[in-house]
């Protein structure tokens, strides 16, 4: 979608309609060129054109529904024959500017080329702005003898009939292809600030609302369970303890059951505590980046009209939030170690390198695949160097600064003492990890509809701009992850399982497994035209990168909410 922009040979003159323009004639197709062109048509390669920063838009009507697409396919396969689109019918929508001598009135940049300069004393010539760019591709049979002496932009000698319902020029080995185009300008009421509206119309808004309604139902259901836990179980027990006087203490000890029995083990350090701290720190960084980026996009600061702002914004916020990652990771490390400062620098350093390191490894492997297949989608070596400099010169130092502040901040004190000898966990009827993996289905249920639209925009070349809906879905996802993890932690404590640390992380983090399975399903059923092992590997590699980030972010939400819940629960219990 325009990673590297090249100038095309198409030439337009403002408000000048032109037809039958001869562009060029290719050489005779060799066997390799013929084979390559057939492959590209099979693989549904698109041509993306931009005029004054507006992508060419193509409208198709199927069963009464109008669909909008950016760009147009190279050609089409019909009854075992391959046809190429060799004639383009352009329509440019222009809006007459109310003021003359508009350069002085309006800003600078790309728009200046569109406006007449007006000279020193002003001008009566109206200014026009490009507010729309449509393209209709056609397959037209040309007479090769008529174009022998024609130069580029000469008039084609016979009439060209552009019919979108028929294809007439099959590609054949050893034969050239003639390319022509026509352009029509049309005045429009669309104003400059509204020119992106055609691209950003919310298709299927009912589906988005259905997704949100579905999420709200899941949240209400879980909130009901959480409310029951807090009000009925916890509150009732705590009230009973407070009402009993010291003479009834022996009777109280006899009644202890469930989560009250693990009071001496609930804050016992988990296995691999450093890894947990690092993953939670990185999760805070990714979650913060996601929330801030989507919030800015929903407020309209990151329009697709400004090419590349979304990815630039994500990188910027990710690097800045390195401070939060270091702070959370080190403070949690000190809390688990009961205030011990030892090893905080190591934890902060690992938090700075854990997720970016895995991401860099995945992207490097995928880039070698792209280089090997001579793809223009490969990241240039210079950009690799820039990314490494951003990582080690900005992100790592900021994470270490955050770690320093985390080491200075007071650690969170546990409300109860931990016993010397760990309590034996009773045998469970079902494996606890089965419940943890199953818990991921609820967060997945809140986002899978929105996930389809995001996948379509990434892999199908569609413009995604329903960031308002995405922000709502993200808020709902955070709530669902917190509730799921909280309920599961309580269930584990009730069966005297005090190993809740990692389980609370993966209870909500397991949504990543379902997203990856959905990605595989999308590859098999929606990207059927994706051919070759390289394309499939690239797709799965990028999907793995995405689900890793989602696992860290959602797992962090679950862990922090569970930690708060357990801390609150046992700080309310007046037990020695």
XYZ file of C-alpha atoms in Angstrom:
576
model
C 0.000 0.000 0.000
C 2.657 2.481 -1.041
C 5.756 1.668 1.026
C 7.867 3.011 -1.818
C 6.144 5.520 -4.086
C 7.214 5.749 -7.747
C 6.003 8.242 -10.345
C 3.701 6.669 -12.923
C 3.582 7.641 -16.626
C -0.061 8.822 -16.404
C -0.266 12.584 -17.003
C -3.253 14.740 -16.032
C -3.922 18.414 -16.743
C -6.169 20.090 -14.164
C -9.811 20.328 -15.357
C -8.888 19.078 -18.858
C -10.856 16.018 -19.965
C -8.901 13.720 -22.267
C -9.863 10.476 -24.008
C -8.145 7.918 -26.220
C -4.668 8.618 -24.822
C -2.028 6.156 -25.951
C 0.385 5.386 -23.102
C 2.757 2.681 -24.370
C 3.164 -0.687 -25.987
C 5.070 -3.429 -24.184
C 7.592 -5.609 -25.879
C 6.609 -9.078 -27.041
C 5.970 -11.211 -23.950
C 8.730 -13.768 -23.410
C 7.945 -17.180 -21.905
C 9.177 -16.031 -18.475
C 7.221 -12.745 -18.603
C 4.080 -14.571 -19.696
C 4.443 -17.088 -16.859
C 5.130 -14.322 -14.305
C 2.096 -12.277 -15.424
C -0.144 -15.346 -15.100
C 1.209 -15.993 -11.591
C 0.605 -12.369 -10.552
C -2.998 -12.522 -11.828
C -3.539 -15.810 -9.949
C -2.085 -14.250 -6.789
C -4.475 -11.271 -7.147
C -1.766 -8.616 -7.287
C -3.135 -5.064 -7.090
C -2.048 -1.807 -8.704
C -2.265 1.054 -6.189
C -2.253 4.575 -7.602
C -2.161 7.839 -5.649
C -3.208 11.295 -6.866
C -2.511 14.222 -4.522
C -2.220 11.733 -1.617
C -5.627 10.151 -2.427
C -5.533 6.411 -3.279
C -7.398 5.397 -6.434
C -10.754 3.964 -5.390
C -12.698 1.343 -7.347
C -16.400 0.617 -6.888
C -17.903 -2.822 -7.537
C -21.569 -3.822 -7.362
C -22.481 -7.382 -6.421
C -26.021 -8.506 -5.621
C -27.099 -4.925 -5.039
C -24.238 -4.156 -2.601
C -21.654 -1.511 -3.493
C -18.107 -2.319 -2.323
C -15.169 0.094 -2.257
C -11.643 -1.070 -3.016
C -8.345 0.754 -3.157
C -6.474 0.097 -6.385
C -7.404 -2.421 -9.071
C -6.219 -5.950 -9.979
C -3.600 -6.451 -12.725
C -5.939 -8.789 -14.559
C -8.452 -11.583 -14.229
C -8.701 -15.290 -15.058
C -11.812 -16.349 -16.962
C -12.459 -19.824 -18.425
C -8.752 -20.809 -18.235
C -7.719 -17.651 -20.136
C -5.836 -14.743 -18.570
C -6.923 -11.190 -19.341
C -5.010 -8.029 -18.467
C -6.571 -4.633 -17.629
C -4.877 -2.420 -20.233
C -7.244 0.578 -20.331
C -7.946 2.789 -17.314
C -10.839 5.189 -17.041
C -9.998 7.821 -14.413
C -12.470 10.192 -12.795
C -11.061 13.064 -10.759
C -13.422 14.985 -8.476
C -12.412 18.614 -7.969
C -13.813 21.326 -5.710
C -13.639 24.940 -6.854
C -12.141 27.083 -4.147
C -14.279 30.063 -3.208
C -11.353 32.499 -2.949
C -9.066 33.489 -5.799
C -5.331 33.766 -5.200
C -5.736 30.881 -2.805
C -2.092 30.127 -2.096
C -1.967 33.008 0.311
C -5.203 31.898 1.943
C -4.390 28.221 2.479
C -1.461 26.217 3.813
C 1.610 24.838 2.157
C 2.846 21.362 1.287
C 1.301 19.078 -1.332
C -1.729 21.321 -1.767
C 0.305 24.193 -3.263
C 0.746 22.285 -6.527
C -3.019 22.200 -6.937
C -3.608 25.918 -6.490
C -2.744 28.627 -9.009
C -0.121 30.968 -7.634
C -2.000 34.086 -8.661
C 1.100 36.210 -9.283
C 1.831 39.416 -7.420
C -1.417 41.250 -7.804
C -3.806 38.324 -7.388
C -5.784 36.529 -10.089
C -9.365 35.847 -11.147
C -8.553 32.256 -12.140
C -10.421 29.935 -9.739
C -8.430 27.457 -7.682
C -9.309 23.747 -7.759
C -8.586 21.066 -5.184
C -8.599 17.306 -5.818
C -11.283 15.783 -3.568
C -11.841 12.373 -5.197
C -10.018 9.868 -7.414
C -11.876 6.925 -8.998
C -10.583 4.347 -11.463
C -12.398 1.845 -13.696
C -10.098 -0.845 -15.186
C -11.076 -2.363 -18.550
C -9.732 -5.059 -20.801
C -9.789 -3.646 -24.346
C -8.581 -5.223 -27.595
C -6.259 -2.804 -29.433
C -5.020 -2.947 -32.990
C -1.233 -3.309 -32.873
C -0.821 -1.835 -36.380
C -2.468 1.461 -35.336
C 0.080 2.219 -32.590
C 3.313 1.564 -34.502
C 4.095 5.249 -35.097
C 2.405 6.673 -31.983
C 4.375 8.422 -29.264
C 3.410 8.554 -25.567
C 0.306 10.761 -24.934
C -0.668 10.780 -28.649
C -4.314 10.287 -29.546
C -5.323 6.670 -30.231
C -6.754 6.604 -33.777
C -9.914 4.526 -33.171
C -12.695 4.561 -30.587
C -12.169 2.712 -27.271
C -15.224 1.235 -25.581
C -14.631 0.630 -21.866
C -17.041 -2.082 -20.684
C -16.463 -3.403 -17.164
C -18.645 -6.488 -17.700
C -16.572 -7.974 -20.522
C -12.921 -8.871 -21.028
C -11.471 -8.924 -24.532
C -7.670 -8.948 -24.435
C -6.233 -12.354 -23.422
C -2.494 -12.334 -22.846
C -0.500 -14.549 -25.174
C 3.147 -15.499 -25.297
C 5.041 -13.596 -28.005
C 2.455 -10.803 -28.314
C 2.772 -7.218 -26.998
C 0.205 -5.399 -24.816
C -1.005 -1.870 -25.638
C -1.886 0.432 -22.713
C -4.253 3.405 -22.975
C -6.214 5.621 -20.584
C -8.766 8.427 -20.373
C -9.423 11.028 -17.681
C -12.537 13.032 -16.827
C -12.723 15.877 -14.300
C -15.940 16.497 -12.425
C -16.800 19.368 -10.097
C -17.972 18.194 -6.680
C -19.540 19.671 -3.545
C -17.109 17.673 -1.407
C -14.808 20.086 0.442
C -11.109 19.581 1.162
C -11.552 18.511 4.848
C -14.163 15.884 3.815
C -12.307 14.312 0.910
C -11.311 11.207 2.913
C -14.929 10.453 3.903
C -15.452 8.108 0.924
C -12.543 5.962 2.149
C -13.533 6.050 5.787
C -17.239 5.273 5.565
C -18.068 2.766 8.286
C -19.019 -0.392 6.448
C -21.006 -2.822 8.538
C -21.485 -0.536 11.537
C -24.338 -2.832 12.647
C -21.812 -5.669 12.886
C -19.541 -3.513 15.080
C -22.461 -2.672 17.376
C -23.340 -6.379 17.523
C -19.748 -7.086 18.587
C -19.981 -4.478 21.368
C -23.376 -5.777 22.526
C -21.972 -9.313 22.584
C -19.012 -8.084 24.703
C -21.321 -6.231 27.094
C -23.311 -9.437 27.681
C -20.103 -11.345 28.529
C -19.022 -8.511 30.871
C -22.414 -8.411 32.630
C -22.314 -12.170 33.137
C -18.792 -12.044 34.601
C -19.534 -8.918 36.644
C -22.454 -10.820 38.213
C -20.093 -13.626 39.278
C -17.531 -11.105 40.631
C -20.282 -9.321 42.556
C -21.432 -12.614 44.078
C -17.831 -13.393 45.127
C -17.343 -10.002 46.731
C -20.733 -9.403 48.298
C -21.971 -12.841 49.286
C -18.865 -14.898 49.977
C -16.126 -12.491 51.010
C -18.265 -9.870 52.744
C -20.290 -12.506 54.621
C -17.156 -14.237 55.889
C -15.472 -11.001 56.905
C -18.575 -9.773 58.745
C -18.808 -13.063 60.613
C -15.161 -12.814 61.688
C -15.620 -9.274 62.939
C -18.732 -10.201 64.944
C -17.120 -13.154 66.707
C -15.356 -12.254 69.910
C -12.140 -13.790 71.161
C -13.946 -16.496 73.163
C -15.327 -17.896 69.914
C -11.863 -18.076 68.288
C -11.506 -21.899 68.643
C -14.870 -22.349 66.938
C -13.715 -19.993 64.177
C -10.591 -22.044 63.507
C -12.725 -25.160 63.093
C -14.864 -23.381 60.477
C -11.894 -22.305 58.350
C -12.127 -23.684 54.839
C -11.236 -22.882 51.222
C -9.236 -19.721 50.587
C -8.854 -18.962 54.303
C -6.621 -22.031 54.705
C -3.955 -20.773 52.265
C -3.392 -17.533 54.215
C 0.196 -18.554 55.015
C 1.091 -19.507 51.425
C -0.840 -17.140 49.168
C 2.072 -14.686 48.882
C 4.767 -17.336 48.502
C 7.098 -16.369 45.642
C 6.134 -18.010 42.318
C 8.464 -20.149 40.216
C 10.620 -18.070 37.793
C 9.780 -14.741 39.474
C 12.170 -12.692 37.283
C 10.473 -13.911 34.076
C 7.043 -13.019 35.480
C 8.250 -9.491 36.393
C 9.775 -9.010 32.926
C 6.613 -10.198 31.131
C 4.359 -7.987 33.283
C 6.655 -4.991 32.687
C 6.623 -5.534 28.898
C 2.856 -6.126 29.030
C 2.320 -2.726 30.682
C 4.441 -1.124 27.934
C 2.494 -2.812 25.076
C -0.901 -2.189 26.700
C -0.052 1.480 27.301
C 1.092 1.863 23.687
C -2.112 0.236 22.382
C -4.460 2.342 24.509
C -2.712 5.666 23.790
C -2.358 4.969 20.039
C -6.009 3.908 19.625
C -7.172 6.874 21.727
C -5.238 9.338 19.533
C -6.493 7.586 16.368
C -10.108 7.679 17.641
C -9.735 11.427 18.287
C -8.650 11.857 14.651
C -4.958 12.667 15.162
C -3.780 9.672 13.111
C -5.733 9.834 9.874
C -4.711 7.551 6.984
C -4.451 10.811 5.004
C -1.132 11.269 6.823
C 0.796 8.293 5.536
C 2.641 6.290 8.196
C 1.484 8.276 11.262
C -0.063 5.199 12.903
C 3.091 3.080 12.835
C 5.265 6.087 13.779
C 2.939 6.866 16.701
C 3.072 3.245 17.890
C 6.885 3.197 17.842
C 7.104 6.572 19.621
C 4.659 5.650 22.411
C 6.277 2.214 22.818
C 9.721 3.747 23.359
C 8.488 6.432 25.776
C 6.550 3.835 27.818
C 9.804 1.964 28.422
C 9.876 3.980 31.675
C 6.608 2.290 32.768
C 7.946 -1.167 31.806
C 11.107 -0.748 33.897
C 9.238 0.750 36.849
C 6.558 -1.994 37.030
C 9.017 -4.875 36.453
C 11.472 -3.712 39.161
C 8.796 -2.752 41.706
C 7.124 -6.167 41.290
C 10.539 -7.837 41.611
C 11.162 -6.015 44.877
C 7.648 -6.863 46.130
C 8.198 -10.592 45.460
C 11.613 -10.340 47.135
C 10.052 -8.521 50.157
C 11.935 -5.268 49.488
C 15.293 -6.728 48.407
C 17.101 -4.418 45.909
C 19.391 -7.179 44.677
C 19.239 -7.826 40.915
C 16.954 -4.906 39.970
C 19.284 -3.707 37.180
C 19.310 -7.194 35.631
C 15.476 -7.312 35.672
C 15.222 -3.824 34.085
C 17.780 -4.740 31.400
C 15.961 -8.003 30.562
C 12.599 -6.155 30.424
C 14.180 -3.758 27.881
C 15.334 -6.674 25.687
C 12.745 -9.462 26.147
C 9.873 -8.486 23.798
C 11.909 -6.302 21.378
C 14.475 -9.121 21.140
C 11.852 -11.743 20.165
C 10.220 -9.244 17.768
C 13.598 -8.436 16.185
C 14.380 -12.144 15.747
C 11.007 -12.827 14.035
C 11.292 -9.758 11.760
C 14.901 -10.606 10.807
C 13.978 -14.171 9.773
C 10.975 -12.879 7.778
C 13.161 -10.199 6.171
C 15.662 -12.802 4.982
C 12.749 -14.649 3.367
C 11.657 -11.412 1.640
C 15.204 -10.654 0.480
C 15.493 -14.198 -0.832
C 12.313 -13.816 -2.893
C 13.399 -10.321 -4.178
C 10.354 -8.633 -2.643
C 10.060 -4.839 -2.407
C 8.363 -5.469 0.965
C 11.758 -6.270 2.526
C 12.983 -3.768 5.127
C 16.120 -1.989 3.813
C 19.343 -2.495 5.795
C 19.471 1.239 6.670
C 16.057 0.995 8.330
C 17.266 -2.012 10.336
C 20.146 0.099 11.662
C 17.730 2.943 12.576
C 15.447 0.500 14.461
C 18.441 -0.904 16.380
C 19.564 2.624 17.293
C 16.045 3.524 18.490
C 15.976 0.344 20.581
C 19.390 0.659 22.250
C 19.736 4.457 22.363
C 16.202 5.394 23.482
C 14.093 2.412 24.589
C 16.742 0.591 26.704
C 17.972 3.711 28.611
C 14.355 4.764 29.340
C 13.549 1.272 30.669
C 16.627 1.387 32.919
C 15.555 4.840 34.177
C 12.101 3.393 34.949
C 13.811 0.493 36.756
C 15.821 2.951 38.853
C 12.619 4.719 39.943
C 11.057 1.295 40.654
C 14.026 0.410 42.870
C 13.650 3.689 44.781
C 9.858 3.370 45.212
C 8.582 1.527 48.316
C 7.694 -2.105 47.628
C 4.134 -3.346 48.217
C 3.978 -4.963 51.649
C 2.073 -8.232 52.050
C -0.819 -8.119 54.555
C -0.076 -11.628 55.927
C 3.053 -13.566 56.858
C 4.231 -16.477 54.715
C 4.828 -19.836 56.453
C 8.252 -21.473 56.381
C 6.961 -24.787 55.011
C 4.675 -24.683 51.920
C 1.244 -26.212 52.382
C 0.412 -29.268 50.320
C -2.118 -28.581 47.547
C -4.969 -31.145 47.594
C -5.458 -33.335 44.513
C -7.769 -31.608 42.030
C -10.611 -33.247 40.144
C -9.583 -31.504 36.889
C -6.148 -30.134 35.890
C -6.097 -26.443 36.809
C -4.342 -25.518 33.538
C -7.334 -26.830 31.589
C -9.487 -24.191 33.279
C -6.850 -21.517 32.586
C -6.720 -22.326 28.851
C -10.523 -22.444 28.628
C -10.774 -18.994 30.258
C -9.274 -17.390 27.126
C -12.475 -18.069 25.178
C -14.323 -15.257 27.001
C -11.914 -12.406 26.071
C -11.730 -13.877 22.532
C -15.540 -13.692 22.325
C -15.370 -9.925 22.922
C -12.904 -9.158 20.131
C -13.222 -11.772 17.365
C -15.632 -9.692 15.220
C -13.386 -6.625 15.357
C -10.428 -8.922 14.678
C -11.955 -9.873 11.307
C -12.072 -6.197 10.222
C -8.491 -5.605 11.378
C -7.241 -8.715 9.531
C -9.082 -7.607 6.376
C -7.449 -4.176 6.528
C -3.959 -5.645 7.033
C -4.120 -8.483 4.490
C -6.825 -7.377 2.008
C -5.601 -3.811 1.482
C -8.700 -2.130 2.907
C -8.635 1.131 4.860
C -9.412 0.561 8.554
C -10.712 3.646 10.301
C -13.335 2.608 12.866
C -11.011 3.491 15.725
C -13.957 4.672 17.851
C -15.352 1.137 17.835
C -11.866 -0.276 18.392
C -11.402 1.933 21.481
C -14.728 0.700 22.951
C -13.801 -2.937 22.195
C -10.381 -2.438 23.821
C -11.925 -0.994 27.004
C -14.371 -3.942 27.113
C -11.483 -6.372 26.544
C -9.556 -4.913 29.509
C -12.642 -5.318 31.744
C -13.280 -8.923 30.584
C -9.606 -9.912 31.072
C -9.607 -8.469 34.608
C -12.893 -10.212 35.520
C -11.938 -13.600 34.035
C -8.609 -13.647 35.833
C -10.150 -12.505 39.115
C -12.855 -15.209 39.046
C -10.320 -17.923 38.183
C -7.919 -16.837 40.926
C -10.737 -17.001 43.475
C -11.737 -20.486 42.232
C -8.152 -21.724 42.650
C -7.867 -20.277 46.161
C -11.175 -21.906 47.123
C -9.769 -25.367 46.305
C -6.648 -24.500 48.382
C -4.422 -24.002 45.314
C -2.120 -21.137 46.329
C -0.083 -21.151 43.085
C -2.120 -18.361 41.508
C 0.614 -16.068 40.097
C 1.226 -17.647 36.694
C -2.326 -18.954 36.402
C -3.770 -15.443 36.780
C -1.392 -14.254 34.015
C -2.335 -17.002 31.554
C -6.069 -17.028 32.427
C -6.506 -13.861 30.352
C -3.273 -14.252 28.327
C -4.518 -17.538 26.836
C -6.738 -15.441 24.509
C -3.575 -15.255 22.321
C -3.854 -19.005 21.572
C -7.368 -18.521 20.186
C -6.294 -15.482 18.154
C -3.468 -17.532 16.608
C -5.899 -20.371 15.781
C -8.222 -17.765 14.242
C -5.263 -16.459 12.167
C -4.633 -19.981 10.842
C -8.348 -20.317 10.039
C -8.223 -16.926 8.219
C -5.222 -18.122 6.192
C -6.958 -21.327 5.109
C -10.440 -19.960 4.332
C -10.059 -16.219 3.562
C -6.606 -16.063 1.956
C -7.038 -19.031 -0.382
C -5.203 -17.158 -3.155
C -2.060 -16.880 -1.002
C 0.336 -19.186 -2.786
C 3.676 -20.665 -1.861
C 5.384 -21.530 1.430
C 7.119 -18.108 1.663
C 3.803 -16.200 1.688
C 2.284 -18.552 4.276
C 5.442 -18.352 6.455
C 5.386 -14.541 6.320
C 1.725 -14.490 7.302
C 2.214 -16.918 10.210
C 5.370 -15.084 11.334
C 3.584 -11.729 11.529
C 0.620 -13.429 13.248
C 2.971 -14.947 15.852
C 4.487 -11.506 16.481
C 0.979 -10.039 16.942
C -0.296 -12.762 19.324
C 2.863 -12.553 21.465
C 2.190 -8.831 22.036
C -1.490 -9.554 22.786
C -0.552 -12.333 25.253
C 1.761 -10.016 27.209
C -0.804 -7.175 27.284
C -3.859 -9.275 28.250
C -1.847 -11.432 30.693
C -0.638 -8.292 32.452
C -4.231 -7.035 32.884
C -5.214 -10.393 34.412
C -2.200 -10.608 36.709
C -2.426 -7.041 38.070
C -6.186 -7.325 38.741
C -5.661 -10.691 40.516
C -2.769 -9.299 42.549
C -4.936 -6.386 43.681
C -7.812 -8.785 44.508
C -5.658 -11.194 46.560
C -3.969 -8.294 48.386
C -7.368 -6.698 49.159
C -8.917 -10.038 50.223
C -6.212 -11.021 52.710
C -5.648 -7.496 54.044
C -9.363 -7.512 55.053
C -9.066 -10.816 56.960
C -8.261 -10.305 60.647
C -6.445 -13.586 61.126
C -3.059 -14.155 62.741
